[in-house]
mmCIF file of C-alpha atoms in Angstrom:
data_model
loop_
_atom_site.group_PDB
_atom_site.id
_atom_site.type_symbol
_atom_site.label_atom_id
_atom_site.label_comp_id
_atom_site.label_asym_id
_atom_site.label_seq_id
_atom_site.Cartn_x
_atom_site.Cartn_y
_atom_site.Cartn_z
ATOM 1 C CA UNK A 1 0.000 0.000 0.000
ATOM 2 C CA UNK A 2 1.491 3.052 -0.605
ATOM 3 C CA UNK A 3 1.054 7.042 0.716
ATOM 4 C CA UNK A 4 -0.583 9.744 -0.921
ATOM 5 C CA UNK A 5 1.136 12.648 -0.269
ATOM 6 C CA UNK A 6 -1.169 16.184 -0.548
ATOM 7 C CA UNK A 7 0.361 19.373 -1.982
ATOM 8 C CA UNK A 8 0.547 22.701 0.508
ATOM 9 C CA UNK A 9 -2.684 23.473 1.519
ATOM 10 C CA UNK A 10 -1.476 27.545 0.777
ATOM 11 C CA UNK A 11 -0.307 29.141 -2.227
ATOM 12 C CA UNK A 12 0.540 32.483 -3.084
ATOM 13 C CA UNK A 13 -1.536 33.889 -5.988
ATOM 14 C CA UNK A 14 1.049 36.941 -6.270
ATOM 15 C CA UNK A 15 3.837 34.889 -6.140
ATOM 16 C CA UNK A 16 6.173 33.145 -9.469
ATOM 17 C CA UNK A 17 9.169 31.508 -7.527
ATOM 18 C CA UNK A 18 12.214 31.783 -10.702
ATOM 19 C CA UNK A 19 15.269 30.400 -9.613
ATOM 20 C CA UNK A 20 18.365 32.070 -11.728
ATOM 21 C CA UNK A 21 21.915 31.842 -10.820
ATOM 22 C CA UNK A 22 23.751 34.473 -9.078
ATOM 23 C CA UNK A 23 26.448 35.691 -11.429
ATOM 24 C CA UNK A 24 29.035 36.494 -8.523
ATOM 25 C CA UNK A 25 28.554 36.161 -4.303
ATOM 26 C CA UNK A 26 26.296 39.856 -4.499
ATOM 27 C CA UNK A 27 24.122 39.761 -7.271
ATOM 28 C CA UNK A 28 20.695 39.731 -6.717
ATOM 29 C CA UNK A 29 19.262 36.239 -6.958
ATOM 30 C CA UNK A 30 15.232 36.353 -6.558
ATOM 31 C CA UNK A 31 14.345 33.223 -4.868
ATOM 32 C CA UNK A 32 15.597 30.054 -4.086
ATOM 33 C CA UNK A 33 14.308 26.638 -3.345
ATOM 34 C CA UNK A 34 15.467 23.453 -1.187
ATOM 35 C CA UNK A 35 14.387 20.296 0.579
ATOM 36 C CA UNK A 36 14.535 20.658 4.230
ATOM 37 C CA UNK A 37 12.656 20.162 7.408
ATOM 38 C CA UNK A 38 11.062 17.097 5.667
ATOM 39 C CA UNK A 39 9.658 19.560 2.935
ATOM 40 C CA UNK A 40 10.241 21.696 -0.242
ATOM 41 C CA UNK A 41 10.876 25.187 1.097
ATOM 42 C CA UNK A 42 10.944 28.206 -1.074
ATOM 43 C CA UNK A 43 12.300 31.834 0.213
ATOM 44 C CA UNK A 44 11.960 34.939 -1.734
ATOM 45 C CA UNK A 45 13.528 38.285 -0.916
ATOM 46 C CA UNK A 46 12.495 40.587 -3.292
ATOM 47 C CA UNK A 47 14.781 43.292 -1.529
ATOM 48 C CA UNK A 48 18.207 42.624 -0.859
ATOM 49 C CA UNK A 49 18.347 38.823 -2.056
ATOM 50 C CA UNK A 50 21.803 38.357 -2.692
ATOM 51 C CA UNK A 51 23.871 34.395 -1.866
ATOM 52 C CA UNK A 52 24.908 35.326 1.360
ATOM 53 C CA UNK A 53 21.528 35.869 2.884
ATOM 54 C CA UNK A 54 20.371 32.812 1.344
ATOM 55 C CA UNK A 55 22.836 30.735 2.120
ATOM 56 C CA UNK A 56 22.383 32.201 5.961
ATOM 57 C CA UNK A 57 18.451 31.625 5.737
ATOM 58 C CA UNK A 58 19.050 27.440 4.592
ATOM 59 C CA UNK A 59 21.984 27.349 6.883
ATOM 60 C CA UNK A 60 19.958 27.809 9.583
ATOM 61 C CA UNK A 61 16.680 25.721 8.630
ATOM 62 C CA UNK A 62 19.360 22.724 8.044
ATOM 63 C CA UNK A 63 20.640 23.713 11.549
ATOM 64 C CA UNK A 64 16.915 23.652 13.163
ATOM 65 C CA UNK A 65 16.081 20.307 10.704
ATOM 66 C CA UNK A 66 19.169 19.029 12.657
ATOM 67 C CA UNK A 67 18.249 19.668 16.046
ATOM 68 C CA UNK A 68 14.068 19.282 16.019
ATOM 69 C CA UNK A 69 13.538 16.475 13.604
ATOM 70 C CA UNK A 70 11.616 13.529 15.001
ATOM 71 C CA UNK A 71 13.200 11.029 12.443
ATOM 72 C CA UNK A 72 16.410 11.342 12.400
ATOM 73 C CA UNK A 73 18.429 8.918 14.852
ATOM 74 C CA UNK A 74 21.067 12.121 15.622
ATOM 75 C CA UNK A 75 18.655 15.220 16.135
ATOM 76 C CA UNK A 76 18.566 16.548 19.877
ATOM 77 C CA UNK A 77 15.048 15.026 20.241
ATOM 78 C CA UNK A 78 16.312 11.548 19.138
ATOM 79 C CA UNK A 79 18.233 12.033 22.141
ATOM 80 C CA UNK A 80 15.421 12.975 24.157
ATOM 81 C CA UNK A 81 13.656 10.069 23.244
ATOM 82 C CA UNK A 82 16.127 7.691 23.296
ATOM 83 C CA UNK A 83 16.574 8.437 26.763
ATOM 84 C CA UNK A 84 12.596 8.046 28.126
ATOM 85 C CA UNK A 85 12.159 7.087 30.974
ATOM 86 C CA UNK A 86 15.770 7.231 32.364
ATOM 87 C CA UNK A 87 17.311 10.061 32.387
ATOM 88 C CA UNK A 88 17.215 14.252 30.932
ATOM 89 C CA UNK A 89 19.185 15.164 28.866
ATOM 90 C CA UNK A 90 20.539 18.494 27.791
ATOM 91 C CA UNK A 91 18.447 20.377 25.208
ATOM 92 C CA UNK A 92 19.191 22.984 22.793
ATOM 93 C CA UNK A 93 18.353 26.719 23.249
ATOM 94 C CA UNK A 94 15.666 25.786 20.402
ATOM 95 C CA UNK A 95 14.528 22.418 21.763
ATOM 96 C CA UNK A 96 13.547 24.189 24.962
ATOM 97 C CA UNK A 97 11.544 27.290 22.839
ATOM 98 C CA UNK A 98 9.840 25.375 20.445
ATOM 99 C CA UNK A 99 9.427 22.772 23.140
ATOM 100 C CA UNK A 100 8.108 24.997 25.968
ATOM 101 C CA UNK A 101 5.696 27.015 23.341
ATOM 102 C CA UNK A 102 4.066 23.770 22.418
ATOM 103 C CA UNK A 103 3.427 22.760 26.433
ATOM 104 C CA UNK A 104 1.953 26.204 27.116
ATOM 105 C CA UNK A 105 -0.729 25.262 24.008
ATOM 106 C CA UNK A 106 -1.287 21.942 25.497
ATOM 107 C CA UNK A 107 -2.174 23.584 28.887
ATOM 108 C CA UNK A 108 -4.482 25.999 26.661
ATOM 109 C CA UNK A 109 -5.793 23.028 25.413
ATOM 110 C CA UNK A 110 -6.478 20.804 27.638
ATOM 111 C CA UNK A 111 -4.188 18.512 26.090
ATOM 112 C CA UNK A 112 -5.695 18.767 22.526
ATOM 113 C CA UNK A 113 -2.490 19.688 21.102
ATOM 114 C CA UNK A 114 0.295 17.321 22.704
ATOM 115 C CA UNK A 115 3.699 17.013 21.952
ATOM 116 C CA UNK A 116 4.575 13.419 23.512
ATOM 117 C CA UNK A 117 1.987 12.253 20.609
ATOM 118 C CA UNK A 118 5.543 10.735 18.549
ATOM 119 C CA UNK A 119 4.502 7.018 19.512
ATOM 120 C CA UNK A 120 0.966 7.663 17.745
ATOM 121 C CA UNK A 121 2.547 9.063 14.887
ATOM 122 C CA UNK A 122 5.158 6.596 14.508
ATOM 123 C CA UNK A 123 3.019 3.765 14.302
ATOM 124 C CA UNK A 124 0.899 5.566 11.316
ATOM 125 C CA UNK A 125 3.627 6.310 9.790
ATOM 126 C CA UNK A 126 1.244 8.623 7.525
ATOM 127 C CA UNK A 127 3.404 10.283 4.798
ATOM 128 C CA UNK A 128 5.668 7.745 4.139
ATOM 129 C CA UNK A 129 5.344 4.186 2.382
ATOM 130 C CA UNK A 130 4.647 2.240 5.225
ATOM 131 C CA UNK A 131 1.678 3.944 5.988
ATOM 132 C CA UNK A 132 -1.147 2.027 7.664
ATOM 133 C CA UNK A 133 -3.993 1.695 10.458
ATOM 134 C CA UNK A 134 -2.652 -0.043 13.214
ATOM 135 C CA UNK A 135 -3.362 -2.712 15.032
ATOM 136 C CA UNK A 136 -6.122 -1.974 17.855
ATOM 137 C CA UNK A 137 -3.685 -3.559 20.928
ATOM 138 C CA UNK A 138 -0.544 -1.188 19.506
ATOM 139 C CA UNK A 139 -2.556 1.797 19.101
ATOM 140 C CA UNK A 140 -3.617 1.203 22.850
ATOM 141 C CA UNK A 141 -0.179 1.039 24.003
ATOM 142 C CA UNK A 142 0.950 3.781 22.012
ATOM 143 C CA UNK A 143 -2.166 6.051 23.599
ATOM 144 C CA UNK A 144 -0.623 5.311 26.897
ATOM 145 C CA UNK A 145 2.858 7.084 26.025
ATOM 146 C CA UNK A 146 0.680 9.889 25.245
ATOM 147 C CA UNK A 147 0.894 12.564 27.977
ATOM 148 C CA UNK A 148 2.298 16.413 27.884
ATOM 149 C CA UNK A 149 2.316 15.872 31.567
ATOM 150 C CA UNK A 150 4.765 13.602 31.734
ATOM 151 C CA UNK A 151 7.053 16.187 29.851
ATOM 152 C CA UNK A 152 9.760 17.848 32.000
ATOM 153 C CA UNK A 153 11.807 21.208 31.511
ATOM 154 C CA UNK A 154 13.749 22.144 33.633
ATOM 155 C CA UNK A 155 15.182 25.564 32.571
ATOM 156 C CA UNK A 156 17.751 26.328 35.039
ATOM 157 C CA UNK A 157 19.654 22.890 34.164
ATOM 158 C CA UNK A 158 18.495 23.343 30.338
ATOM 159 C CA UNK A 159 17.461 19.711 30.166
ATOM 160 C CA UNK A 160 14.356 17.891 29.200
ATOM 161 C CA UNK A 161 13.066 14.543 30.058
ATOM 162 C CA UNK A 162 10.240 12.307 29.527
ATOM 163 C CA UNK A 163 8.921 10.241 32.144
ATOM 164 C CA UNK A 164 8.125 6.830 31.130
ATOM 165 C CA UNK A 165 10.253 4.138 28.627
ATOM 166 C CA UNK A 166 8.837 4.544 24.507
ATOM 167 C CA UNK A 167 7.433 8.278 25.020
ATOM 168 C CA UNK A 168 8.734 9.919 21.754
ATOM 169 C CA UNK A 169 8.658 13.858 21.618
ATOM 170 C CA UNK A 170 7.352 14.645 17.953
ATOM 171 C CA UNK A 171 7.264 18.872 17.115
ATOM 172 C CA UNK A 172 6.133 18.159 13.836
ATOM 173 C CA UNK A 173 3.096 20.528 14.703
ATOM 174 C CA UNK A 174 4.894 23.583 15.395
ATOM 175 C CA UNK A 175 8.406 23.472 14.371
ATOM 176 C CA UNK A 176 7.766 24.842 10.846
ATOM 177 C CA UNK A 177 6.206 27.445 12.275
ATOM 178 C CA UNK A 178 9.132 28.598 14.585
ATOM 179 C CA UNK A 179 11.891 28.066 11.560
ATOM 180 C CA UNK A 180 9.664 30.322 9.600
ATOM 181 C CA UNK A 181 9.874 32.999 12.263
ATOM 182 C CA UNK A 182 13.680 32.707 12.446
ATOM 183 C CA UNK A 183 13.936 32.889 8.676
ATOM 184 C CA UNK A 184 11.979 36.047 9.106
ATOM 185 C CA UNK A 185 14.632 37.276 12.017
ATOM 186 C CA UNK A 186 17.439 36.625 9.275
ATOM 187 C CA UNK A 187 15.672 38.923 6.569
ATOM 188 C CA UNK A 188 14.754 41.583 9.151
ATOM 189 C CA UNK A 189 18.215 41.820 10.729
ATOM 190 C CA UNK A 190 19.505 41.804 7.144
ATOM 191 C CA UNK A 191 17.355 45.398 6.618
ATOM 192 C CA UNK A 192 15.238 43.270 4.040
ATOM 193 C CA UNK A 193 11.465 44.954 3.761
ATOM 194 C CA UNK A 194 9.702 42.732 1.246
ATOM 195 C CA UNK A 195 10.036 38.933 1.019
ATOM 196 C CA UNK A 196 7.734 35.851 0.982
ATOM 197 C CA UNK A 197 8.938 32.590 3.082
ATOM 198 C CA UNK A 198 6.983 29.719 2.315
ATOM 199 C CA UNK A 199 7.990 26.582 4.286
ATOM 200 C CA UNK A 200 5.822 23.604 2.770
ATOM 201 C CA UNK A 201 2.809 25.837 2.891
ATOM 202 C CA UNK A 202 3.770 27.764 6.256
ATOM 203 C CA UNK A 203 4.048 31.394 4.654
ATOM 204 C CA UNK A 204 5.302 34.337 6.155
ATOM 205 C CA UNK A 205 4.843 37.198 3.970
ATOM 206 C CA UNK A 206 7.419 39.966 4.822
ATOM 207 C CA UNK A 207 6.368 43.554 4.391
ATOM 208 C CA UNK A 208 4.224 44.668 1.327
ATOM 209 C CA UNK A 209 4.680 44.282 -2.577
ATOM 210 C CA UNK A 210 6.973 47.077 -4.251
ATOM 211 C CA UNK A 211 3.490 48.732 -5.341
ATOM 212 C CA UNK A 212 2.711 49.059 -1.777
ATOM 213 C CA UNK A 213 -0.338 46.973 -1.511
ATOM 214 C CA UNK A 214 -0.476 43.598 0.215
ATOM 215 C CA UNK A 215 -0.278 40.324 -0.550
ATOM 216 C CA UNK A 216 -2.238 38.242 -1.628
ATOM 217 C CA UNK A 217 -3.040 34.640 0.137
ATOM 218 C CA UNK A 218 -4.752 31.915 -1.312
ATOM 219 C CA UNK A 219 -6.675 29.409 0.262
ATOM 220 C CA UNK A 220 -6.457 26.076 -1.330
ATOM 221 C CA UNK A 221 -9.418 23.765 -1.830
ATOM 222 C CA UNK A 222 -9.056 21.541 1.199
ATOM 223 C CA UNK A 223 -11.108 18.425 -1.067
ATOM 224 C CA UNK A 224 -8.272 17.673 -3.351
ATOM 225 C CA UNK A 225 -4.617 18.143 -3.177
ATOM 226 C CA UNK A 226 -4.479 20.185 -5.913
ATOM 227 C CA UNK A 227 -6.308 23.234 -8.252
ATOM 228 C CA UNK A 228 -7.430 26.728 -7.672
ATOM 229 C CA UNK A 229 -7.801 28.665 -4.157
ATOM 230 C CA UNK A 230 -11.408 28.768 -3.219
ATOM 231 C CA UNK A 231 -10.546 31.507 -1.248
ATOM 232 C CA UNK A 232 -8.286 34.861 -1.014
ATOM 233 C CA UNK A 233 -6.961 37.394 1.796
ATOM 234 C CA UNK A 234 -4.502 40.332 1.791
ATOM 235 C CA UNK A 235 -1.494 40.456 4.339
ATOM 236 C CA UNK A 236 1.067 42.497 5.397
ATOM 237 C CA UNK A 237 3.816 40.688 7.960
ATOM 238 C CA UNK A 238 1.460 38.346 8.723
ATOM 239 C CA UNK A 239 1.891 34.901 8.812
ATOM 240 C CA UNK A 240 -0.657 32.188 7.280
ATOM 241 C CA UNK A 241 -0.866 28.509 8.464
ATOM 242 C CA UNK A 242 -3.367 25.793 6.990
ATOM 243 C CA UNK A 243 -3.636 22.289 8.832
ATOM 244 C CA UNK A 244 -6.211 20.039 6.199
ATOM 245 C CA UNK A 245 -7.231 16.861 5.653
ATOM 246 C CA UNK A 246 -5.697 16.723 2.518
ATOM 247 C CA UNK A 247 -1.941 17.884 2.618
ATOM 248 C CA UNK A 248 -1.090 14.074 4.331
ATOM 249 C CA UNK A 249 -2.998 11.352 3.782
ATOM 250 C CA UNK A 250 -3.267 7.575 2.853
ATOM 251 C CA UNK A 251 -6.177 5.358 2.088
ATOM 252 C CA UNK A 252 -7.136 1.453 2.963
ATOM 253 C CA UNK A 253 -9.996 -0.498 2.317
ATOM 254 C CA UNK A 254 -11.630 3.226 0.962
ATOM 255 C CA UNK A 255 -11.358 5.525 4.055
ATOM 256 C CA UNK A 256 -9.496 8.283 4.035
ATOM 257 C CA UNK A 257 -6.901 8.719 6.928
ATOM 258 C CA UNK A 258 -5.375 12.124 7.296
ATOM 259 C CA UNK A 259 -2.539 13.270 9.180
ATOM 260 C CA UNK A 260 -3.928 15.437 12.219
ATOM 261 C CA UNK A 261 -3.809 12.924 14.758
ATOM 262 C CA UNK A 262 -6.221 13.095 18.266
ATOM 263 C CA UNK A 263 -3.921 12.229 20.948
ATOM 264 C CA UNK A 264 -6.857 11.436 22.581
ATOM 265 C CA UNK A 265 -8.100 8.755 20.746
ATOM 266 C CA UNK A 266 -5.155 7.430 18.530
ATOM 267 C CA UNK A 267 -6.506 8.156 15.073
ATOM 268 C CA UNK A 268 -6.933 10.873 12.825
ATOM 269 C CA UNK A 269 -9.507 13.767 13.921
ATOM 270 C CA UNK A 270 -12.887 12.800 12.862
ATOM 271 C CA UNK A 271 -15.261 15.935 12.953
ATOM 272 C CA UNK A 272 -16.981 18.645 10.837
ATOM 273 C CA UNK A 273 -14.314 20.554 9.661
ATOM 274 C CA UNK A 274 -11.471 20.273 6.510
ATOM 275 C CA UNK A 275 -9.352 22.651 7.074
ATOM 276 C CA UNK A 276 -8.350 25.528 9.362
ATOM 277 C CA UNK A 277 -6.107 28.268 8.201
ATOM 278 C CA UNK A 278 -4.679 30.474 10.902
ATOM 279 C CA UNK A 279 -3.421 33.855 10.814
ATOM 280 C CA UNK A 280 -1.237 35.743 13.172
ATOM 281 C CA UNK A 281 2.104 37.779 13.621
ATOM 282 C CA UNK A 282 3.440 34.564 15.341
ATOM 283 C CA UNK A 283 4.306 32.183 12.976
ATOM 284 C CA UNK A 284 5.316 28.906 15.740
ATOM 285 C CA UNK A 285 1.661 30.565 17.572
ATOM 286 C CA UNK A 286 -0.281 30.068 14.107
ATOM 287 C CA UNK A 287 1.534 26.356 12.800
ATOM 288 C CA UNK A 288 0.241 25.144 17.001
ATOM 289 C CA UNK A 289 -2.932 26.895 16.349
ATOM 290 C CA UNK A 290 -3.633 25.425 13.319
ATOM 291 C CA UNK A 291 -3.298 22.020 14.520
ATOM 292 C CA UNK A 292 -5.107 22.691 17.960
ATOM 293 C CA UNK A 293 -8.103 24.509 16.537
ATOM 294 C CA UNK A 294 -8.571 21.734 14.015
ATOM 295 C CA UNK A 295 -8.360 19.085 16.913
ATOM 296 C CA UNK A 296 -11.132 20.925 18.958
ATOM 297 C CA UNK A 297 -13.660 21.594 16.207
ATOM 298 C CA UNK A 298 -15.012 24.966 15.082
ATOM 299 C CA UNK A 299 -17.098 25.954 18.051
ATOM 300 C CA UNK A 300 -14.015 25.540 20.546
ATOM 301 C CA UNK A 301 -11.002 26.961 18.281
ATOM 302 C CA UNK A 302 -13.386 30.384 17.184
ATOM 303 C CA UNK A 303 -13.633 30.371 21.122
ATOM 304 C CA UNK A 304 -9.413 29.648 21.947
ATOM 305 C CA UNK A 305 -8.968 32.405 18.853
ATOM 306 C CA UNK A 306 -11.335 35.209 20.652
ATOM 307 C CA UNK A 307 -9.132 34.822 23.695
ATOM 308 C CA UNK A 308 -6.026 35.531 21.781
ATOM 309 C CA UNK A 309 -4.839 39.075 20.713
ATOM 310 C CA UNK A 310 -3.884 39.615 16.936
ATOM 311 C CA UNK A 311 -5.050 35.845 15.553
ATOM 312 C CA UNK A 312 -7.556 35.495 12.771
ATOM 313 C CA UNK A 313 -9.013 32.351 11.467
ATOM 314 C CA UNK A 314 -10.612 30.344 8.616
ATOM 315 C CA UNK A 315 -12.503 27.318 9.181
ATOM 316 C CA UNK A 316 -13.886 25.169 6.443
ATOM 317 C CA UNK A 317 -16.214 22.270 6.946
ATOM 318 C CA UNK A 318 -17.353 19.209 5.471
ATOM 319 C CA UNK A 319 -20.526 21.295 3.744
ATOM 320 C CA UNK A 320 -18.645 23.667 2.102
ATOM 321 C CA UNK A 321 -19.278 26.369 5.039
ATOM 322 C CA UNK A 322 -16.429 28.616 5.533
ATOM 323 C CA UNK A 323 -16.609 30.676 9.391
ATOM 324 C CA UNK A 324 -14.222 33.445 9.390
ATOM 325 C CA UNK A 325 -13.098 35.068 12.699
ATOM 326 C CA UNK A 326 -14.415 39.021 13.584
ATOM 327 C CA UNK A 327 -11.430 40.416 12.087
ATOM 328 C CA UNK A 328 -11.308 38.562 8.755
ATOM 329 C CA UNK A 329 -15.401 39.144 7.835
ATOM 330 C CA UNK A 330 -14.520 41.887 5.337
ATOM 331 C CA UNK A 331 -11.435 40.646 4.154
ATOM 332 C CA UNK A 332 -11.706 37.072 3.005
ATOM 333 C CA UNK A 333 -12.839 37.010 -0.655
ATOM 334 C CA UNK A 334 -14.150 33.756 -1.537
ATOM 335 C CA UNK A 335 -13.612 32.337 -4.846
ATOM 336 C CA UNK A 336 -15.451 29.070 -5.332
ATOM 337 C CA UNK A 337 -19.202 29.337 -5.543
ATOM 338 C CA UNK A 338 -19.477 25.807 -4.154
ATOM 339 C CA UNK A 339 -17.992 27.436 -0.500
ATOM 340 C CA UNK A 340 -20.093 29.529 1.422
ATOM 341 C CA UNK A 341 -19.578 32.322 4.547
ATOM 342 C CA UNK A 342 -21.918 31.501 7.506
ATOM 343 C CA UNK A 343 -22.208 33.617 10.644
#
């Protein structure tokens, strides 16, 4: 059986990523492109692009890829995990943000959003080739390794540690979110006022366009993993997350299982909505919102997003209903007829 993988559930409608080779170490290159962080990320800097901010912005996603990456046997979280239940060990200055960020969400959450849920999402595997539902007894024992309470920081040592043997840390939810942000530190320190970052469909949209209007965000069509937006919004240093049912995915026996797992239950969120696009000045807040709000339905995340300052969001359902937060009712253009605004 194998995986079908989903396209980013954002695009840029504005945007034409050209990649043409710089012609010494300062010429002006206009975007360019690379696999990292377990995805095809794409930076454009408009203003100031030259090879040496470039090469600083991939440096440092490689660097973060390094450190937060669930699969690889030599990231700081491997460590982490391979040392559950017996000991802490010491965690990078970014382990303990990205890591600390996602427990304050699963406090806010009531555990919705959990980032001990790596034994869950190693045994679905979803995204790769080995994809597949698993067994009812091994999803059980997996649920029981489940638990952002049994996470420990300690910042004055600068360690973490997990309490029980086979709990696996997985910041899959969030840590796009926080590389985008420090990709957006790099172009600000480097005096850079107009660039789009697009990290598998996180985007962070720097500044304005050179005409001085905003950009514009598309909303893809959270049925298929491909084709138009169904939906449009201008930004200005905002940041746009989508979580969907269809950016990961595989199918057996004719269900579909997507990739937003309930830590509560073991298996992919099953309620009304499709998709949930988030957006904020925050782009780690918006990539843990995105997932969270998705987990709790649309009733409970339009209630978590009223509570937060400066955080907008877009929630699709399974009829085609589209509820947009306060802020975003006379900005959202909708492009589909099929997809409807309800209050």
């Amino acid at each position: 059986m194998k995986a079908k993988y989903g396209t980013p559930a954002l695009l840029s409608l504005a945007l034409y990523f050209l990649i043409i080779p710089a012609a010494s170490c300062h010429a002006k290159e206009p975007a360019r492109t690379e696999f990292v962080l377990g995805t095809v990320c794409t930076v454009n800097l408009y203003d100031k692009g030259t090879k040496p901010v470039y090469d600083e912005i991939f440096a440092r996603l490689k660097e973060l890829d390094t450190t937060l990456s669930a699969n690889s046997e030599t990231s700081n979280i491997a460590a982490i995990n391979h040392n559950a239940g017996i000991s802490p060990v010491k965690a990078s200055p970014d382990t303990l943000k990205v890591l600390s960020t996602a427990l304050r969400y699963s406090a806010k959450t009531d555990g919705a959003f959990d980032p001990a849920i790596g034994p869950i999402v190693k045994l679905w595997n979803i995204g790769t080739d080995k994809a597949a539902v698993p067994a009812p007894e091994a999803l059980r024992n997996a649920l029981s390794l489940v638990s952002w309470k049994d996470i420990s920081v300690d910042e004055k040592e600068g360690t973490v540690s997990l309490a029980k043997k086979g709990m696996r840390l997985d910041l899959g939810a969030i840590a796009k979110g926080y590389a985008a942000d420090e990709v957006a530190l790099i172009v600000r320190k480097h005096g850079i006022k107009r660039a789009m970052i697009d990290l598998g469909g996180n985007i962070f949209a720097v500044g304005e366009k050179a005409n001085g209007k905003p950009w514009i965000i598309g909303i893809r069509d959270p049925e298929t993993s491909h084709g138009e937006p169904i939906a449009s919004l201008p930004v200005v240093n905002k940041t746009v997350v989508t979580s969907g049912i269809y950016e990961r995915f595989f199918e057996q026996n004719g269900v579909h299982y997507h990739h937003i797992l309930d830590p509560k239950t073991g298996y992919p969120s099953d309620n009304e909505l499709v998709s949930v696009t988030i957006i904020c000045d925050v782009s780690m807040d918006a990539d843990a919102l995105s997932t969270s709000t998705f987990l709790l339905g649309t009733e409970k995340g339009m209630a978590l997003l009223a509570s937060m300052p400066n955080v907008e969001g877009i929630f699709i359902n399974k009829k085609r209903q589209v509820r947009l937060t306060p802020g975003l009712q006379n900005t959202v253009t909708i492009l589909d007829p099929r997809f409807t605004v309800i209050k």
